[in-house]
Structure formats: C-alpha cells, structure tokens
mmCIF file of C-alpha atoms and ligand atoms in Angstrom:
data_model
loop_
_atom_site.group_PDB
_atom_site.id
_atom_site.type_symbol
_atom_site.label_atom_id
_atom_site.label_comp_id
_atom_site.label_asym_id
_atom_site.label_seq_id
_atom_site.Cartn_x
_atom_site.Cartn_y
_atom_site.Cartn_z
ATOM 1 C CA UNK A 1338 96.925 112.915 84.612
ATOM 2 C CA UNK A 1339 96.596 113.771 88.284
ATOM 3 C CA UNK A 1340 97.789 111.605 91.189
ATOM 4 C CA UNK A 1341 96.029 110.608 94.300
ATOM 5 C CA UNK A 1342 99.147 108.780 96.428
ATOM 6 C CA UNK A 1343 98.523 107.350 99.880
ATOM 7 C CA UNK A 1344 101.349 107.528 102.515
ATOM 8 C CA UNK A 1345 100.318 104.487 105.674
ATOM 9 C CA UNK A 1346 103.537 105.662 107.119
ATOM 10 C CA UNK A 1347 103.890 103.396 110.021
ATOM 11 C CA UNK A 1348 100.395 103.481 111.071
ATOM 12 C CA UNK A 1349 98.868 100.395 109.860
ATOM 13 C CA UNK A 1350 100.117 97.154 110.697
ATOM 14 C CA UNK A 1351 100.652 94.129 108.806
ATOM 15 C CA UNK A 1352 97.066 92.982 109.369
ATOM 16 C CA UNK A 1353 95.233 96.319 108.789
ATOM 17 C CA UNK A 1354 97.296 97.265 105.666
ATOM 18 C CA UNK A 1355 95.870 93.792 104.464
ATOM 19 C CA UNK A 1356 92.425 94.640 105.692
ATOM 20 C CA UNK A 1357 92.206 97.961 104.410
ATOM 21 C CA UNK A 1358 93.515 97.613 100.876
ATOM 22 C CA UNK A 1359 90.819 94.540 100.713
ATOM 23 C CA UNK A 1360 88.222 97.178 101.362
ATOM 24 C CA UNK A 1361 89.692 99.382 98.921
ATOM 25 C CA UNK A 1362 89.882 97.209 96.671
ATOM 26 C CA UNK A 1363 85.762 96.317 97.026
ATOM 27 C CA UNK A 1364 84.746 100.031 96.029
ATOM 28 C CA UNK A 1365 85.890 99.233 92.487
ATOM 29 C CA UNK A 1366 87.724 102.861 91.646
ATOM 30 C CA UNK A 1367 87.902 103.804 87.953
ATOM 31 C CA UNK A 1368 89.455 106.661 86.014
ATOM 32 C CA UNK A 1369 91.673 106.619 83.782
ATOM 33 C CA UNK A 1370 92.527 110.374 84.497
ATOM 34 C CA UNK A 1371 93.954 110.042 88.395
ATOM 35 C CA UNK A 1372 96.900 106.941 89.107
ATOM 36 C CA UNK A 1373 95.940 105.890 92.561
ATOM 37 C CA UNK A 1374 98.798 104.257 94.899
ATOM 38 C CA UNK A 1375 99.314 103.765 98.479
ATOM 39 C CA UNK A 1376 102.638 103.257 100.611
ATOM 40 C CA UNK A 1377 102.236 100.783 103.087
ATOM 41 C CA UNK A 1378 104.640 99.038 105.180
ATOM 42 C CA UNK A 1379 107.082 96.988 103.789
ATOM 43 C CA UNK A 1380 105.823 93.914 105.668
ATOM 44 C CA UNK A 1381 102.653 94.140 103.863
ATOM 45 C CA UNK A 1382 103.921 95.274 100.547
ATOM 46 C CA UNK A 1383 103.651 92.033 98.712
ATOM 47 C CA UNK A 1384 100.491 90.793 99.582
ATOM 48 C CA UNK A 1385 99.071 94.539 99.267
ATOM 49 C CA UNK A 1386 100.293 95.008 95.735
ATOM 50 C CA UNK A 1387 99.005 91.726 95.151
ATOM 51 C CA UNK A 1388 94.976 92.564 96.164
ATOM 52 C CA UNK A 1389 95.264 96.066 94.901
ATOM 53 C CA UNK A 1390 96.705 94.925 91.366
ATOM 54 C CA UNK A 1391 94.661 96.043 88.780
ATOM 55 C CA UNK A 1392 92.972 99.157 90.680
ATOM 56 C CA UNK A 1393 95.935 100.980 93.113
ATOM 57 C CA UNK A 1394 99.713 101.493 92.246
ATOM 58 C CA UNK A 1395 101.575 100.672 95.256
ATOM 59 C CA UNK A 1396 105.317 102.403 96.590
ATOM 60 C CA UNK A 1397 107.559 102.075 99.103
ATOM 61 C CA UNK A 1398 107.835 104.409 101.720
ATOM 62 C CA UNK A 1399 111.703 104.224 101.528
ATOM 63 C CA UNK A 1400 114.251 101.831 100.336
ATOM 64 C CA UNK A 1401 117.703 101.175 101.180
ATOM 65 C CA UNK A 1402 120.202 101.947 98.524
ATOM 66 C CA UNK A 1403 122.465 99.277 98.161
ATOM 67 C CA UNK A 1404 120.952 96.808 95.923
ATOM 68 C CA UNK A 1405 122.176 93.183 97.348
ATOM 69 C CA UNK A 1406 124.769 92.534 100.364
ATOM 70 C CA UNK A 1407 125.696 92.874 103.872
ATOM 71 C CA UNK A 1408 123.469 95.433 104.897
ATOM 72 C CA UNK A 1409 121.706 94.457 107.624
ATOM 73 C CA UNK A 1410 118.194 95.373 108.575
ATOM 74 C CA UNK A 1411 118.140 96.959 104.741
ATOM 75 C CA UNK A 1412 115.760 96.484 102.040
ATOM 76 C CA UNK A 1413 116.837 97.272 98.735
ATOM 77 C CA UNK A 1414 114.866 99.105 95.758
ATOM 78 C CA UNK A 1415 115.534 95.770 93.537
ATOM 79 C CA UNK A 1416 113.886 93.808 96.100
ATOM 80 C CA UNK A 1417 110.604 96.355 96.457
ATOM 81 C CA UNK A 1418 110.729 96.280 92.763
ATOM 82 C CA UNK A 1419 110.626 92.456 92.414
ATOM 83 C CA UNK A 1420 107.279 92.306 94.720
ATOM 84 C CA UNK A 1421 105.036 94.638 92.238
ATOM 85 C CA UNK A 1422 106.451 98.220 92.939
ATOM 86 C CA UNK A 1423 105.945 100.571 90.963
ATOM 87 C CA UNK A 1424 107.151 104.139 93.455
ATOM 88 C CA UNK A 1425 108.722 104.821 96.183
ATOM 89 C CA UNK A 1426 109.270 107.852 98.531
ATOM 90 C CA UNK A 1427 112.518 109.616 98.445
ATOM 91 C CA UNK A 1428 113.282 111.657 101.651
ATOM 92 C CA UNK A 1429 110.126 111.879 103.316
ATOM 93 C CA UNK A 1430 110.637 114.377 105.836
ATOM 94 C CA UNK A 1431 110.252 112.535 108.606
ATOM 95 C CA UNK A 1432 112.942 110.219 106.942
ATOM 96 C CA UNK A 1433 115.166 113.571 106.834
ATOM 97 C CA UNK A 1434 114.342 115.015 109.991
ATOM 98 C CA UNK A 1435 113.784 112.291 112.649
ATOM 99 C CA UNK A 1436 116.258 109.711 110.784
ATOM 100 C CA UNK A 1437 118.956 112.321 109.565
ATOM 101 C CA UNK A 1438 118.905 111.771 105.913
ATOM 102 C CA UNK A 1439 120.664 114.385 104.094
ATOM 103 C CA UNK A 1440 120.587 115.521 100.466
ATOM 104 C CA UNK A 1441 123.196 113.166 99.676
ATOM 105 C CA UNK A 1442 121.632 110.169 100.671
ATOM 106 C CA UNK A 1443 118.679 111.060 99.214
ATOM 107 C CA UNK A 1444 119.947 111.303 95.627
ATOM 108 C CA UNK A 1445 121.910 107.959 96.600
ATOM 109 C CA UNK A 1446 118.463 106.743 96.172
ATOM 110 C CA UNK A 1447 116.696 108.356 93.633
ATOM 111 C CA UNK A 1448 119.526 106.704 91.718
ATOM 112 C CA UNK A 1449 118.726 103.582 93.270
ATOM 113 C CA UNK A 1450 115.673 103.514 92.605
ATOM 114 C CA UNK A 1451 115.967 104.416 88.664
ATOM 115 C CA UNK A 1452 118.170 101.662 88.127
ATOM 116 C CA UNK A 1453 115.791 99.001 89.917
ATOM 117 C CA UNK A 1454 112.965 100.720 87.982
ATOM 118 C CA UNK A 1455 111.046 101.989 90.535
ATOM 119 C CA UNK A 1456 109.795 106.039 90.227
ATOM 120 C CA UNK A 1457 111.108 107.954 93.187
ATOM 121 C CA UNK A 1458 108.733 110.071 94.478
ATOM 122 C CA UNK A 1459 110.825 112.925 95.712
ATOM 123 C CA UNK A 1460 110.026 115.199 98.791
ATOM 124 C CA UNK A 1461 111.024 118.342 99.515
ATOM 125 C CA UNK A 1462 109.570 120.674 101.425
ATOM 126 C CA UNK A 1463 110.569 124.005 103.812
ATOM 127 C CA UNK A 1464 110.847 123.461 107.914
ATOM 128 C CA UNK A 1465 108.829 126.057 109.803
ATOM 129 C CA UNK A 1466 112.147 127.867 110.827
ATOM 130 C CA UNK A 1467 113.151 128.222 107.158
ATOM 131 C CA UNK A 1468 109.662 130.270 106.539
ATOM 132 C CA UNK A 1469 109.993 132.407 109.424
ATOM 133 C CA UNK A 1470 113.369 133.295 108.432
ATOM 134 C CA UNK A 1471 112.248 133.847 104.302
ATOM 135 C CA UNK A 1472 114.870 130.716 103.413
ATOM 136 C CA UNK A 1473 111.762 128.615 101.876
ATOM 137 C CA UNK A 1474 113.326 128.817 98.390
ATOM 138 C CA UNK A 1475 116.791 129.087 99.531
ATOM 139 C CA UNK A 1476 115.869 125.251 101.010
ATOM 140 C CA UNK A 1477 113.383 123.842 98.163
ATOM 141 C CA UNK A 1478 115.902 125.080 95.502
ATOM 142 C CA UNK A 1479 119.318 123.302 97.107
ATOM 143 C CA UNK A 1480 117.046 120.203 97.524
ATOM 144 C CA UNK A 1481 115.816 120.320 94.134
ATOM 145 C CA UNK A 1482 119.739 121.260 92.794
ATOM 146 C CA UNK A 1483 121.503 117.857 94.890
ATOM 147 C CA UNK A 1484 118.226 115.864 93.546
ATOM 148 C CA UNK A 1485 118.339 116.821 89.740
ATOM 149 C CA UNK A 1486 121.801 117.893 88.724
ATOM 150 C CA UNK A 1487 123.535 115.793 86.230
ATOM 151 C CA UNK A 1488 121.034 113.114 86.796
ATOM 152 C CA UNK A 1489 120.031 110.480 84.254
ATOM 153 C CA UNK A 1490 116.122 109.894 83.964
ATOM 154 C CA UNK A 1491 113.153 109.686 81.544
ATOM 155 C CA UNK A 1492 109.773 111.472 81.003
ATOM 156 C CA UNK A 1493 107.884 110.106 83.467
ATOM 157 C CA UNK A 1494 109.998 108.095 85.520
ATOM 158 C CA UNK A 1495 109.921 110.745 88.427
ATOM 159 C CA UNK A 1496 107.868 112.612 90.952
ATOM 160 C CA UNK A 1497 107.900 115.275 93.271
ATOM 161 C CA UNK A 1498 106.243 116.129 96.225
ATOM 162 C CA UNK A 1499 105.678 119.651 97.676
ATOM 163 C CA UNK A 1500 105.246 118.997 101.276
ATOM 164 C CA UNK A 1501 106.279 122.147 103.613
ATOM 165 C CA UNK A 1502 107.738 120.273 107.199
ATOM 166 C CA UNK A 1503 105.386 122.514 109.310
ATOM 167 C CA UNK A 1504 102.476 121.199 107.428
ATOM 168 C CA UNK A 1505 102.691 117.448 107.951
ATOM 169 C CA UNK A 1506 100.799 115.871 110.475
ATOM 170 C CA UNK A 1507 99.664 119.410 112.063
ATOM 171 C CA UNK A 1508 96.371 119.917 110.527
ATOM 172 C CA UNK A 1509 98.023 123.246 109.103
ATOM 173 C CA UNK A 1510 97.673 122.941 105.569
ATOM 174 C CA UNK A 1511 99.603 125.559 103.440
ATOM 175 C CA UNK A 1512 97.237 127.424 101.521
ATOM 176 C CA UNK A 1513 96.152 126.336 97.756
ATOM 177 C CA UNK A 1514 97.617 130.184 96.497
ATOM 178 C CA UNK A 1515 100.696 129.220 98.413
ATOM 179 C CA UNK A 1516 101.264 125.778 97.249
ATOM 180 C CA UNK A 1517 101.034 126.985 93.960
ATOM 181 C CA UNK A 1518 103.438 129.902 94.346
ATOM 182 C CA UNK A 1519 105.559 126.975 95.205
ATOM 183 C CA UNK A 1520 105.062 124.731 92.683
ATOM 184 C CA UNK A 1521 105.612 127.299 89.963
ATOM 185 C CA UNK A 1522 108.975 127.727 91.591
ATOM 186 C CA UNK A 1523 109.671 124.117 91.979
ATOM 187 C CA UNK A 1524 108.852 123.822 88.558
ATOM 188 C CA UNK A 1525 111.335 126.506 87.286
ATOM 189 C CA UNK A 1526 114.193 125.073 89.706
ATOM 190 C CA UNK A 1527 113.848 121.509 87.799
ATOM 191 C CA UNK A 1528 114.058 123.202 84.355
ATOM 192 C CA UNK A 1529 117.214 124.533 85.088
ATOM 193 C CA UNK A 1530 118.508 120.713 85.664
ATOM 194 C CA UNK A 1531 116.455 119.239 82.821
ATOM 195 C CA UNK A 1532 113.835 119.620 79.953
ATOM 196 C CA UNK A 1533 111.661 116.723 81.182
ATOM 197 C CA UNK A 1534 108.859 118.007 82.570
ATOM 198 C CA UNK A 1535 108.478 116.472 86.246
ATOM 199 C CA UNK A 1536 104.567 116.509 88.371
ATOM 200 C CA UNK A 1537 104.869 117.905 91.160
ATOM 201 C CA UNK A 1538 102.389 117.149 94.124
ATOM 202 C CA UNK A 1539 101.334 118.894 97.433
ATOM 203 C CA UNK A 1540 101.264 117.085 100.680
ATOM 204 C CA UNK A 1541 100.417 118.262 104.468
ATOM 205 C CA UNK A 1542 97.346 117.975 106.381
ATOM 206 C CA UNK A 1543 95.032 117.089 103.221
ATOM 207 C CA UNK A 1544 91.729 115.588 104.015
ATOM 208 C CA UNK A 1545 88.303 115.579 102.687
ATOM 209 C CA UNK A 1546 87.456 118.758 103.339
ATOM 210 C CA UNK A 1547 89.813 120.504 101.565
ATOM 211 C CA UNK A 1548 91.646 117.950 99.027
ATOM 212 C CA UNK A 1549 89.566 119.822 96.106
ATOM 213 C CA UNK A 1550 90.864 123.299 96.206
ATOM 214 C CA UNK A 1551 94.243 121.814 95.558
ATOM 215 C CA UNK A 1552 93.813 119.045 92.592
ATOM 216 C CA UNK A 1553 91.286 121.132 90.747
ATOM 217 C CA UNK A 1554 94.055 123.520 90.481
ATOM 218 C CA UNK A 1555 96.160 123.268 87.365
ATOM 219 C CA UNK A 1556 99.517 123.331 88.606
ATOM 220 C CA UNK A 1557 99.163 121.145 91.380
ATOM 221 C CA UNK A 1558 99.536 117.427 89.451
ATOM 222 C CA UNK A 1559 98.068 115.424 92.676
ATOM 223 C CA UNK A 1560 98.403 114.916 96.334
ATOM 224 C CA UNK A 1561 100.592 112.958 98.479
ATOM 225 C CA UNK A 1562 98.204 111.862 102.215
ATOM 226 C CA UNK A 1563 99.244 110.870 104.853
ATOM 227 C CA UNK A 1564 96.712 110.198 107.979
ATOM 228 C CA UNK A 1565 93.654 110.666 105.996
ATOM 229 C CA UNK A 1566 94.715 107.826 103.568
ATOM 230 C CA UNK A 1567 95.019 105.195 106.545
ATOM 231 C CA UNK A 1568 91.118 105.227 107.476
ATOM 232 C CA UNK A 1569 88.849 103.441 105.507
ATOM 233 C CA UNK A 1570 85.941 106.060 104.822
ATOM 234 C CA UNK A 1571 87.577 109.014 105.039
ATOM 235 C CA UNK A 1572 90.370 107.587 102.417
ATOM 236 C CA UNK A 1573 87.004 106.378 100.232
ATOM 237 C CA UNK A 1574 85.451 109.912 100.472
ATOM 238 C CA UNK A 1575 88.542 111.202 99.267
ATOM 239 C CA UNK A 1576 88.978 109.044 96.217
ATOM 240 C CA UNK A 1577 85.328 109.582 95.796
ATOM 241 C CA UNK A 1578 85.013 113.671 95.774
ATOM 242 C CA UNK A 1579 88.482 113.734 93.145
ATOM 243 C CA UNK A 1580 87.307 110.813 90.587
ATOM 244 C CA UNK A 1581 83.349 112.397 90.329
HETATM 245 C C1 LIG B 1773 102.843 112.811 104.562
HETATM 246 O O1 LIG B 1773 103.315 112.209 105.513
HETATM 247 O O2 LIG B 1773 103.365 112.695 103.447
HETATM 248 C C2 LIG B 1773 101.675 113.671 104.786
HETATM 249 C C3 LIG B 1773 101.298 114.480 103.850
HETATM 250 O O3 LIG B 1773 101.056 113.533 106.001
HETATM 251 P P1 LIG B 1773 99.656 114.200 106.488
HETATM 252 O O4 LIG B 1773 98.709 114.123 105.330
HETATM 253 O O5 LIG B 1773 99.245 113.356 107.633
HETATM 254 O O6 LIG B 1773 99.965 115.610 106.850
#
C-alpha cells in the first residue's frame, strides 16, 4: 500500500475546500493499491469528508488534545473523529516551529488521537541549521524516541512523515537517495521502540514533476503535499501519474 495524503494547510477556504473536493471527487480515482486523503480546514471538514466519502480519506491538520471541556478555541480529536476522520497530522512543522509545539505536546496527541481512533500522522523532520551542523539524526531520532517510547498502538494505526523543515514550502526538495537514507534510519529508530512496522512518508516541495522518483521507490510508503495538493489540476495530475 502506498499513500498519496494532501495537506490544504490554511490555504483553501471554507468555500474552495468545498469546491475543490467536489471536483475531486468528479475524476472518479480508483486503486486499491494507494489510500488517498486530504487535510483541509477544520471548517470544511464535515461537509468535505462527506463528498469525498467513498473515494478520499480525509485528516485533520491538528487537533487539540483534551477531549471535552473548557478549552476554548480547541477542537478535540473525539470531535474530528465523530465528523468522518479517519488521520490527522501530528506536529506539522509549521505547528512546531511557528506555534511552539514541542515533543511533549506532540505525543500528548498522538495519544489523543489513538484513543479517539483517529491515525496520527506523525512529522518529523530536520531544520536547515540541524543539517548544516550534521545534527539531522541527532533531531529525527529524539523526535522519533519522545513519539514512540512506551507507547500503546496497533499495526496500522500510525504514520509517519519524513519532511526535512528546509524543504517545505521552498521548492527545495531533498533528494530521492537522501530521503531514503532517511527513511532507512527512521525506520531503524522506530524498531528500537516497537516491532510494528510503521510507513513512513516523504514530504517537501513535491509536485508533478518529481512525485515519481520518490513513490516508485520502495522504502518511501507515500507522500505527504502540501501546495501542490490545493490546485485542482496540478493535484489531478498528481493522482493521475502515481495510480497509472
Ligand atoms: C507540507 O506542508 O506538509 C508540505 C509538504 O508542504 P509543500 O509540499 O508545500 O512543501
């Protein structure tokens, strides 16, 4: 199984998340090999799930991880959950770097999210500054050690997604070699925490041009977009060029 996941961020709004996944939902996709999903905003997440159903998975882009209560301005896994959820994005980077989410509230809701019964989507990924200064593993594996030890989960309840800092949103993509060489170590850091096997996905700067040399590679289980997934034919081409 490979996975073709869709991050809107906060680019659409509630009227072109609706508009797009209706067009989406027109091309018909089908393959039983790749799980399609897309993130939108949490206005829209309802009535997207609802006209995807069938044809795209859909996750939250983050949740909030108290499940009920006085939190205000919160919305809780439970409640993302109880509109046709099926993911949702754990520590996004722009969640950890613009919003100040550390490791610890990250896992807060990776367990959050397994007890509402949504599949976190974890990301993790190396700032520019950490590959300059050779700290890439140093930071994927501490991620990957406050993420995974001790915790409770089940073959196939999780995800992970690859995606270096410096290659979001820049149009630098890391190289396919390189994402690999990263995978294969995220891979071994997880086994030391667990004998479930976890996918692991690459994210930053994929498009149409180049989404191929990374999901025809075997170690790369599927792709995480962000731009590229928020405009109608270049999102189609995408889907397209992976489920031929
Ligand atoms: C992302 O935000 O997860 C992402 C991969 O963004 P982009 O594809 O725009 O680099």
């Amino acid at each position: 199984m490979k996975y073709l996941f869709g991050n809107w961020k906060m680019y659409l709004d509630y009227k072109q998340s609706v508009e797009l996944a209706n067009s989406l939902v027109q091309e018909n996709f089908e393959n039983e090999n790749v799980e399609l999903a897309v993130f939108p905003t949490a206005l829209a997440m309802k009535d997207v799930t609802d006209i995807l159903q069938g044809h795209f998975q859909t996750g939250s882009q983050d949740a909030g991880h108290p499940s009920k209560g006085a939190y205000t301005g919160m919305i809780s896994a439970e409640m993302f959950k109880e509109v046709g959820c099926t993911y949702a994005l754990a520590g996004h980077s722009e969640r950890r770097h613009i919003f100040g989410e550390t490791n610890k509230d990250v896992r807060a809701k990776i367990e959050s999210y397994l007890d509402a019964g949504l599949k976190p989507v974890i990301c993790i990924g190396e700032t520019e500054q950490d590959k300059d200064n050779d700290k890439a593993r140093y930071r994927l594996s501490k991620q990957i050690l406050r993420a995974f030890e001790g915790l409770d989960f089940e073959d196939g309840q999780i995800l992970v997604a690859y995606e270096p800092v410096w290659a979001i949103g820049t149009g630098n993509a890391c190289l396919p070699a390189d994402a690999v060489d990263r995978i294969v170590f995220i891979k071994s850091e997880i086994a030391k925490y667990s004998k479930i096997s976890v996918p692991v996905l690459y994210g930053g700067s994929v498009n149409n041009d180049n989404v191929l040399s990374y999901l025809t590679l075997e170690t790369i289980d599927g792709i995480l977009i962000g731009s590229a997934s928020t405009k109608l034919p270049e999102f189609t081409n995408i889907i397209k060029s992976v489920l031929k």
